[in-house]
Amino acid sequence: MLLQSLKKLLDNIFNIQHETDEPGTIREINDKIPIRGNNTWMLICSAMLASIGLDTGSGAVIIGAMLISPLMSPILGVGLSVGINDREMLVDSLKNLALAAVAGLIVSALYFSVTPLGEPTNELLARTQPTLLDVLVAIFGGVAGIISISRSDRSNAIPGVAIATALMPPLCTAGYGLASGRIDFFLEDSTFSSSTLYSSALPPI
């Protein structure tokens, strides 16, 4: 009797299935995957803001770039398509994510090729040494993201998820490496971006 009561209590606390809006979640994520129109300009603005923040060492500006970056949608699309075995969505998500990543690299490389500053700041250097903790941040950020976006009543956790799983700062750091000829910055941040993407795009629960 006690075990049944405890099980019921834990089920009431941790069970999230009864609040899940599966069709609405799939539709919302799928609709936001394409990088076009306003998303293209948001991507450019995000890359510019992230580059400026990295160049000046401003964490606040970098956070702003994370919040407006449209990269989270194709990342969630990758995880969702794997989770529901949707090949078409997976191809579309990977295509748009690759397009966005290349665009971010180009914009950041152009910025760092003309900036009068261009010296490695602490914000740039901090993104050249990825650790397991960065992967854990991406994992828990991705889990929080899919829990938040799959609710029938949307929570306010999405901005935090966007920050936790943001790829724009490491992409722009790689762009700095391209513009300055620092291949070490480019390679290390490519590794960082790949590990963050893999962790953030885990199949949804």
PDB file of C-alpha atoms in Angstrom:
ATOM      1  CA  MET A   1       0.000   0.000   0.000  1.00  0.00           C
ATOM      2  CA  LEU A   2       2.801   2.374   0.931  1.00  0.00           C
ATOM      3  CA  LEU A   3       4.717   1.495  -2.227  1.00  0.00           C
ATOM      4  CA  GLN A   4       1.647   2.112  -4.376  1.00  0.00           C
ATOM      5  CA  SER A   5       1.090   5.486  -2.750  1.00  0.00           C
ATOM      6  CA  LEU A   6       4.738   6.403  -3.273  1.00  0.00           C
ATOM      7  CA  LYS A   7       4.576   5.279  -6.899  1.00  0.00           C
ATOM      8  CA  LYS A   8       1.438   7.344  -7.471  1.00  0.00           C
ATOM      9  CA  LEU A   9       3.053  10.375  -5.865  1.00  0.00           C
ATOM     10  CA  LEU A  10       6.182  10.076  -8.002  1.00  0.00           C
ATOM     11  CA  ASP A  11       4.056   9.552 -11.103  1.00  0.00           C
ATOM     12  CA  ASN A  12       2.119  12.735 -10.379  1.00  0.00           C
ATOM     13  CA  ILE A  13       5.373  14.663  -9.904  1.00  0.00           C
ATOM     14  CA  PHE A  14       7.433  13.369 -12.838  1.00  0.00           C
ATOM     15  CA  ASN A  15       4.934  12.160 -15.446  1.00  0.00           C
ATOM     16  CA  ILE A  16       4.674  14.667 -18.313  1.00  0.00           C
ATOM     17  CA  GLN A  17       2.880  12.563 -20.917  1.00  0.00           C
ATOM     18  CA  HIS A  18      -0.603  13.838 -20.111  1.00  0.00           C
ATOM     19  CA  GLU A  19       0.488  17.418 -20.892  1.00  0.00           C
ATOM     20  CA  THR A  20       2.208  16.579 -24.184  1.00  0.00           C
ATOM     21  CA  ASP A  21       0.874  18.099 -27.403  1.00  0.00           C
ATOM     22  CA  GLU A  22       2.543  15.742 -29.890  1.00  0.00           C
ATOM     23  CA  PRO A  23       0.905  16.929 -33.151  1.00  0.00           C
ATOM     24  CA  GLY A  24       1.352  20.581 -32.199  1.00  0.00           C
ATOM     25  CA  THR A  25       5.002  20.030 -31.267  1.00  0.00           C
ATOM     26  CA  ILE A  26       5.835  18.309 -34.552  1.00  0.00           C
ATOM     27  CA  ARG A  27       4.030  21.006 -36.532  1.00  0.00           C
ATOM     28  CA  GLU A  28       5.681  23.893 -34.668  1.00  0.00           C
ATOM     29  CA  ILE A  29       9.226  22.530 -34.954  1.00  0.00           C
ATOM     30  CA  ASN A  30       8.773  21.544 -38.607  1.00  0.00           C
ATOM     31  CA  ASP A  31       7.401  24.971 -39.556  1.00  0.00           C
ATOM     32  CA  LYS A  32      10.392  26.784 -38.043  1.00  0.00           C
ATOM     33  CA  ILE A  33      13.135  24.652 -39.624  1.00  0.00           C
ATOM     34  CA  PRO A  34      13.604  26.617 -42.888  1.00  0.00           C
ATOM     35  CA  ILE A  35      16.196  29.411 -42.786  1.00  0.00           C
ATOM     36  CA  ARG A  36      14.633  31.969 -45.093  1.00  0.00           C
ATOM     37  CA  GLY A  37      13.010  35.404 -45.051  1.00  0.00           C
ATOM     38  CA  ASN A  38      13.079  36.950 -41.599  1.00  0.00           C
ATOM     39  CA  ASN A  39      15.091  33.998 -40.248  1.00  0.00           C
ATOM     40  CA  THR A  40      17.888  34.870 -42.694  1.00  0.00           C
ATOM     41  CA  TRP A  41      18.133  38.414 -41.385  1.00  0.00           C
ATOM     42  CA  MET A  42      17.916  37.200 -37.774  1.00  0.00           C
ATOM     43  CA  LEU A  43      20.800  34.846 -38.534  1.00  0.00           C
ATOM     44  CA  ILE A  44      22.916  37.653 -39.993  1.00  0.00           C
ATOM     45  CA  CYS A  45      22.142  39.958 -37.057  1.00  0.00           C
ATOM     46  CA  SER A  46      22.892  37.176 -34.588  1.00  0.00           C
ATOM     47  CA  ALA A  47      26.249  36.422 -36.241  1.00  0.00           C
ATOM     48  CA  MET A  48      27.181  40.110 -36.226  1.00  0.00           C
ATOM     49  CA  LEU A  49      26.187  40.545 -32.582  1.00  0.00           C
ATOM     50  CA  ALA A  50      28.059  37.410 -31.529  1.00  0.00           C
ATOM     51  CA  SER A  51      31.164  38.556 -33.428  1.00  0.00           C
ATOM     52  CA  ILE A  52      31.030  42.008 -31.854  1.00  0.00           C
ATOM     53  CA  GLY A  53      30.526  40.485 -28.409  1.00  0.00           C
ATOM     54  CA  LEU A  54      33.460  38.111 -28.886  1.00  0.00           C
ATOM     55  CA  ASP A  55      35.614  40.924 -30.280  1.00  0.00           C
ATOM     56  CA  THR A  56      34.889  43.277 -27.378  1.00  0.00           C
ATOM     57  CA  GLY A  57      34.692  40.594 -24.688  1.00  0.00           C
ATOM     58  CA  SER A  58      31.081  41.487 -23.871  1.00  0.00           C
ATOM     59  CA  GLY A  59      29.145  38.575 -22.422  1.00  0.00           C
ATOM     60  CA  ALA A  60      25.872  40.537 -22.490  1.00  0.00           C
ATOM     61  CA  VAL A  61      26.111  41.101 -26.251  1.00  0.00           C
ATOM     62  CA  ILE A  62      26.899  37.417 -26.812  1.00  0.00           C
ATOM     63  CA  ILE A  63      23.829  36.413 -24.785  1.00  0.00           C
ATOM     64  CA  GLY A  64      21.732  38.745 -26.941  1.00  0.00           C
ATOM     65  CA  ALA A  65      23.086  37.027 -30.049  1.00  0.00           C
ATOM     66  CA  MET A  66      22.181  33.630 -28.583  1.00  0.00           C
ATOM     67  CA  LEU A  67      18.614  34.727 -27.905  1.00  0.00           C
ATOM     68  CA  ILE A  68      17.879  35.931 -31.436  1.00  0.00           C
ATOM     69  CA  SER A  69      19.737  33.146 -33.244  1.00  0.00           C
ATOM     70  CA  PRO A  70      17.391  30.955 -35.338  1.00  0.00           C
ATOM     71  CA  LEU A  71      19.753  27.965 -35.137  1.00  0.00           C
ATOM     72  CA  MET A  72      17.783  26.244 -32.378  1.00  0.00           C
ATOM     73  CA  SER A  73      14.913  25.333 -34.733  1.00  0.00           C
ATOM     74  CA  PRO A  74      16.890  23.136 -37.182  1.00  0.00           C
ATOM     75  CA  ILE A  75      18.774  21.623 -34.224  1.00  0.00           C
ATOM     76  CA  LEU A  76      15.467  20.605 -32.622  1.00  0.00           C
ATOM     77  CA  GLY A  77      14.354  19.401 -36.045  1.00  0.00           C
ATOM     78  CA  VAL A  78      17.308  17.014 -36.209  1.00  0.00           C
ATOM     79  CA  GLY A  79      16.482  15.541 -32.807  1.00  0.00           C
ATOM     80  CA  LEU A  80      12.762  15.300 -33.501  1.00  0.00           C
ATOM     81  CA  SER A  81      13.224  13.685 -36.924  1.00  0.00           C
ATOM     82  CA  VAL A  82      15.486  11.024 -35.406  1.00  0.00           C
ATOM     83  CA  GLY A  83      13.026  10.444 -32.570  1.00  0.00           C
ATOM     84  CA  ILE A  84      10.010   9.963 -34.868  1.00  0.00           C
ATOM     85  CA  ASN A  85      11.998   8.401 -37.743  1.00  0.00           C
ATOM     86  CA  ASP A  86      11.115  11.115 -40.264  1.00  0.00           C
ATOM     87  CA  ARG A  87      13.768  10.997 -42.989  1.00  0.00           C
ATOM     88  CA  GLU A  88      12.401  13.974 -44.923  1.00  0.00           C
ATOM     89  CA  MET A  89      12.472  16.211 -41.844  1.00  0.00           C
ATOM     90  CA  LEU A  90      15.987  15.032 -40.994  1.00  0.00           C
ATOM     91  CA  VAL A  91      17.311  15.904 -44.464  1.00  0.00           C
ATOM     92  CA  ASP A  92      15.560  19.283 -44.360  1.00  0.00           C
ATOM     93  CA  SER A  93      16.887  20.040 -40.856  1.00  0.00           C
ATOM     94  CA  LEU A  94      20.466  19.088 -41.720  1.00  0.00           C
ATOM     95  CA  LYS A  95      20.337  21.093 -44.952  1.00  0.00           C
ATOM     96  CA  ASN A  96      19.075  24.237 -43.221  1.00  0.00           C
ATOM     97  CA  LEU A  97      21.474  23.790 -40.313  1.00  0.00           C
ATOM     98  CA  ALA A  98      24.433  23.457 -42.689  1.00  0.00           C
ATOM     99  CA  LEU A  99      23.268  26.526 -44.615  1.00  0.00           C
ATOM    100  CA  ALA A 100      22.936  28.531 -41.414  1.00  0.00           C
ATOM    101  CA  ALA A 101      26.343  27.381 -40.151  1.00  0.00           C
ATOM    102  CA  VAL A 102      28.067  28.378 -43.396  1.00  0.00           C
ATOM    103  CA  ALA A 103      26.284  31.737 -43.390  1.00  0.00           C
ATOM    104  CA  GLY A 104      27.350  32.344 -39.786  1.00  0.00           C
ATOM    105  CA  LEU A 105      30.954  31.496 -40.635  1.00  0.00           C
ATOM    106  CA  ILE A 106      30.943  33.849 -43.640  1.00  0.00           C
ATOM    107  CA  VAL A 107      29.404  36.780 -41.744  1.00  0.00           C
ATOM    108  CA  SER A 108      31.763  36.382 -38.782  1.00  0.00           C
ATOM    109  CA  ALA A 109      34.812  35.941 -41.017  1.00  0.00           C
ATOM    110  CA  LEU A 110      33.901  39.131 -42.906  1.00  0.00           C
ATOM    111  CA  TYR A 111      33.498  41.009 -39.646  1.00  0.00           C
ATOM    112  CA  PHE A 112      36.800  39.859 -38.185  1.00  0.00           C
ATOM    113  CA  SER A 113      38.600  40.637 -41.437  1.00  0.00           C
ATOM    114  CA  VAL A 114      37.701  44.347 -41.138  1.00  0.00           C
ATOM    115  CA  THR A 115      37.458  44.970 -37.386  1.00  0.00           C
ATOM    116  CA  PRO A 116      40.046  47.383 -35.967  1.00  0.00           C
ATOM    117  CA  LEU A 117      40.319  45.231 -32.832  1.00  0.00           C
ATOM    118  CA  GLY A 118      40.753  41.572 -33.709  1.00  0.00           C
ATOM    119  CA  GLU A 119      42.859  40.517 -30.716  1.00  0.00           C
ATOM    120  CA  PRO A 120      41.803  37.307 -28.926  1.00  0.00           C
ATOM    121  CA  THR A 121      39.614  38.244 -25.961  1.00  0.00           C
ATOM    122  CA  ASN A 122      38.729  36.078 -22.974  1.00  0.00           C
ATOM    123  CA  GLU A 123      35.367  35.300 -24.634  1.00  0.00           C
ATOM    124  CA  LEU A 124      37.159  34.018 -27.735  1.00  0.00           C
ATOM    125  CA  LEU A 125      39.706  32.026 -25.773  1.00  0.00           C
ATOM    126  CA  ALA A 126      37.000  30.483 -23.579  1.00  0.00           C
ATOM    127  CA  ARG A 127      35.504  28.841 -26.658  1.00  0.00           C
ATOM    128  CA  THR A 128      38.702  27.146 -27.788  1.00  0.00           C
ATOM    129  CA  GLN A 129      38.840  24.639 -24.941  1.00  0.00           C
ATOM    130  CA  PRO A 130      35.599  22.625 -24.900  1.00  0.00           C
ATOM    131  CA  THR A 131      35.111  20.309 -21.933  1.00  0.00           C
ATOM    132  CA  LEU A 132      32.648  17.626 -20.866  1.00  0.00           C
ATOM    133  CA  LEU A 133      30.764  20.302 -18.934  1.00  0.00           C
ATOM    134  CA  ASP A 134      29.920  22.053 -22.213  1.00  0.00           C
ATOM    135  CA  VAL A 135      28.466  18.799 -23.527  1.00  0.00           C
ATOM    136  CA  LEU A 136      26.398  18.365 -20.343  1.00  0.00           C
ATOM    137  CA  VAL A 137      25.047  21.903 -20.718  1.00  0.00           C
ATOM    138  CA  ALA A 138      23.950  21.061 -24.278  1.00  0.00           C
ATOM    139  CA  ILE A 139      22.361  17.757 -23.199  1.00  0.00           C
ATOM    140  CA  PHE A 140      20.293  19.222 -20.373  1.00  0.00           C
ATOM    141  CA  GLY A 141      19.495  22.284 -22.447  1.00  0.00           C
ATOM    142  CA  GLY A 142      18.180  20.067 -25.243  1.00  0.00           C
ATOM    143  CA  VAL A 143      16.078  17.996 -22.831  1.00  0.00           C
ATOM    144  CA  ALA A 144      14.643  21.164 -21.272  1.00  0.00           C
ATOM    145  CA  GLY A 145      13.905  22.483 -24.749  1.00  0.00           C
ATOM    146  CA  ILE A 146      11.887  19.490 -25.908  1.00  0.00           C
ATOM    147  CA  ILE A 147      10.014  19.309 -22.588  1.00  0.00           C
ATOM    148  CA  SER A 148       9.164  23.005 -22.803  1.00  0.00           C
ATOM    149  CA  ILE A 149       8.123  23.107 -26.451  1.00  0.00           C
ATOM    150  CA  SER A 150       6.076  19.903 -26.252  1.00  0.00           C
ATOM    151  CA  ARG A 151       3.699  21.208 -23.564  1.00  0.00           C
ATOM    152  CA  SER A 152       0.149  22.136 -24.513  1.00  0.00           C
ATOM    153  CA  ASP A 153       0.690  25.318 -22.488  1.00  0.00           C
ATOM    154  CA  ARG A 154       4.061  26.740 -23.604  1.00  0.00           C
ATOM    155  CA  SER A 155       6.463  27.608 -20.776  1.00  0.00           C
ATOM    156  CA  ASN A 156       8.920  30.506 -20.591  1.00  0.00           C
ATOM    157  CA  ALA A 157      11.977  28.229 -20.667  1.00  0.00           C
ATOM    158  CA  ILE A 158      12.728  28.663 -24.387  1.00  0.00           C
ATOM    159  CA  PRO A 159      15.032  31.717 -23.973  1.00  0.00           C
ATOM    160  CA  GLY A 160      17.150  29.738 -21.503  1.00  0.00           C
ATOM    161  CA  VAL A 161      17.249  26.778 -23.860  1.00  0.00           C
ATOM    162  CA  ALA A 162      18.326  29.068 -26.708  1.00  0.00           C
ATOM    163  CA  ILE A 163      21.260  30.242 -24.583  1.00  0.00           C
ATOM    164  CA  ALA A 164      22.219  26.748 -23.398  1.00  0.00           C
ATOM    165  CA  THR A 165      22.254  25.209 -26.877  1.00  0.00           C
ATOM    166  CA  ALA A 166      23.486  28.215 -28.883  1.00  0.00           C
ATOM    167  CA  LEU A 167      25.978  27.407 -31.636  1.00  0.00           C
ATOM    168  CA  MET A 168      26.458  30.967 -32.864  1.00  0.00           C
ATOM    169  CA  PRO A 169      29.327  32.018 -30.517  1.00  0.00           C
ATOM    170  CA  PRO A 170      31.514  28.969 -31.344  1.00  0.00           C
ATOM    171  CA  LEU A 171      30.678  29.373 -35.038  1.00  0.00           C
ATOM    172  CA  CYS A 172      31.779  33.008 -34.907  1.00  0.00           C
ATOM    173  CA  THR A 173      34.930  32.020 -33.051  1.00  0.00           C
ATOM    174  CA  ALA A 174      35.655  29.617 -35.901  1.00  0.00           C
ATOM    175  CA  GLY A 175      35.004  32.550 -38.248  1.00  0.00           C
ATOM    176  CA  TYR A 176      37.625  34.507 -36.322  1.00  0.00           C
ATOM    177  CA  GLY A 177      40.042  31.661 -36.905  1.00  0.00           C
ATOM    178  CA  LEU A 178      39.353  31.790 -40.647  1.00  0.00           C
ATOM    179  CA  ALA A 179      39.740  35.574 -40.865  1.00  0.00           C
ATOM    180  CA  SER A 180      42.920  35.728 -38.776  1.00  0.00           C
ATOM    181  CA  GLY A 181      44.567  32.610 -40.175  1.00  0.00           C
ATOM    182  CA  ARG A 182      44.450  30.972 -36.736  1.00  0.00           C
ATOM    183  CA  ILE A 183      43.655  27.415 -37.778  1.00  0.00           C
ATOM    184  CA  ASP A 184      43.746  26.311 -34.132  1.00  0.00           C
ATOM    185  CA  PHE A 185      40.736  28.522 -33.356  1.00  0.00           C
ATOM    186  CA  PHE A 186      38.856  27.127 -36.358  1.00  0.00           C
ATOM    187  CA  LEU A 187      39.536  23.447 -35.666  1.00  0.00           C
ATOM    188  CA  GLU A 188      38.907  23.577 -31.925  1.00  0.00           C
ATOM    189  CA  ASP A 189      35.665  25.484 -32.347  1.00  0.00           C
ATOM    190  CA  SER A 190      34.515  23.162 -35.104  1.00  0.00           C
ATOM    191  CA  THR A 191      34.924  20.324 -32.597  1.00  0.00           C
ATOM    192  CA  PHE A 192      33.083  22.334 -29.947  1.00  0.00           C
ATOM    193  CA  SER A 193      30.216  23.107 -32.328  1.00  0.00           C
ATOM    194  CA  SER A 194      29.920  19.475 -33.418  1.00  0.00           C
ATOM    195  CA  SER A 195      29.786  18.168 -29.850  1.00  0.00           C
ATOM    196  CA  THR A 196      27.234  20.810 -28.853  1.00  0.00           C
ATOM    197  CA  LEU A 197      25.083  20.046 -31.894  1.00  0.00           C
ATOM    198  CA  TYR A 198      25.182  16.283 -31.254  1.00  0.00           C
ATOM    199  CA  SER A 199      24.213  16.739 -27.609  1.00  0.00           C
ATOM    200  CA  SER A 200      21.499  19.320 -28.290  1.00  0.00           C
ATOM    201  CA  ALA A 201      19.925  17.243 -31.066  1.00  0.00           C
ATOM    202  CA  LEU A 202      19.398  14.100 -28.994  1.00  0.00           C
ATOM    203  CA  PRO A 203      16.073  12.458 -29.865  1.00  0.00           C
ATOM    204  CA  PRO A 204      13.239  13.990 -27.818  1.00  0.00           C
ATOM    205  CA  ILE A 205      11.767  12.131 -24.886  1.00  0.00           C
TER     206      ILE A 205
END
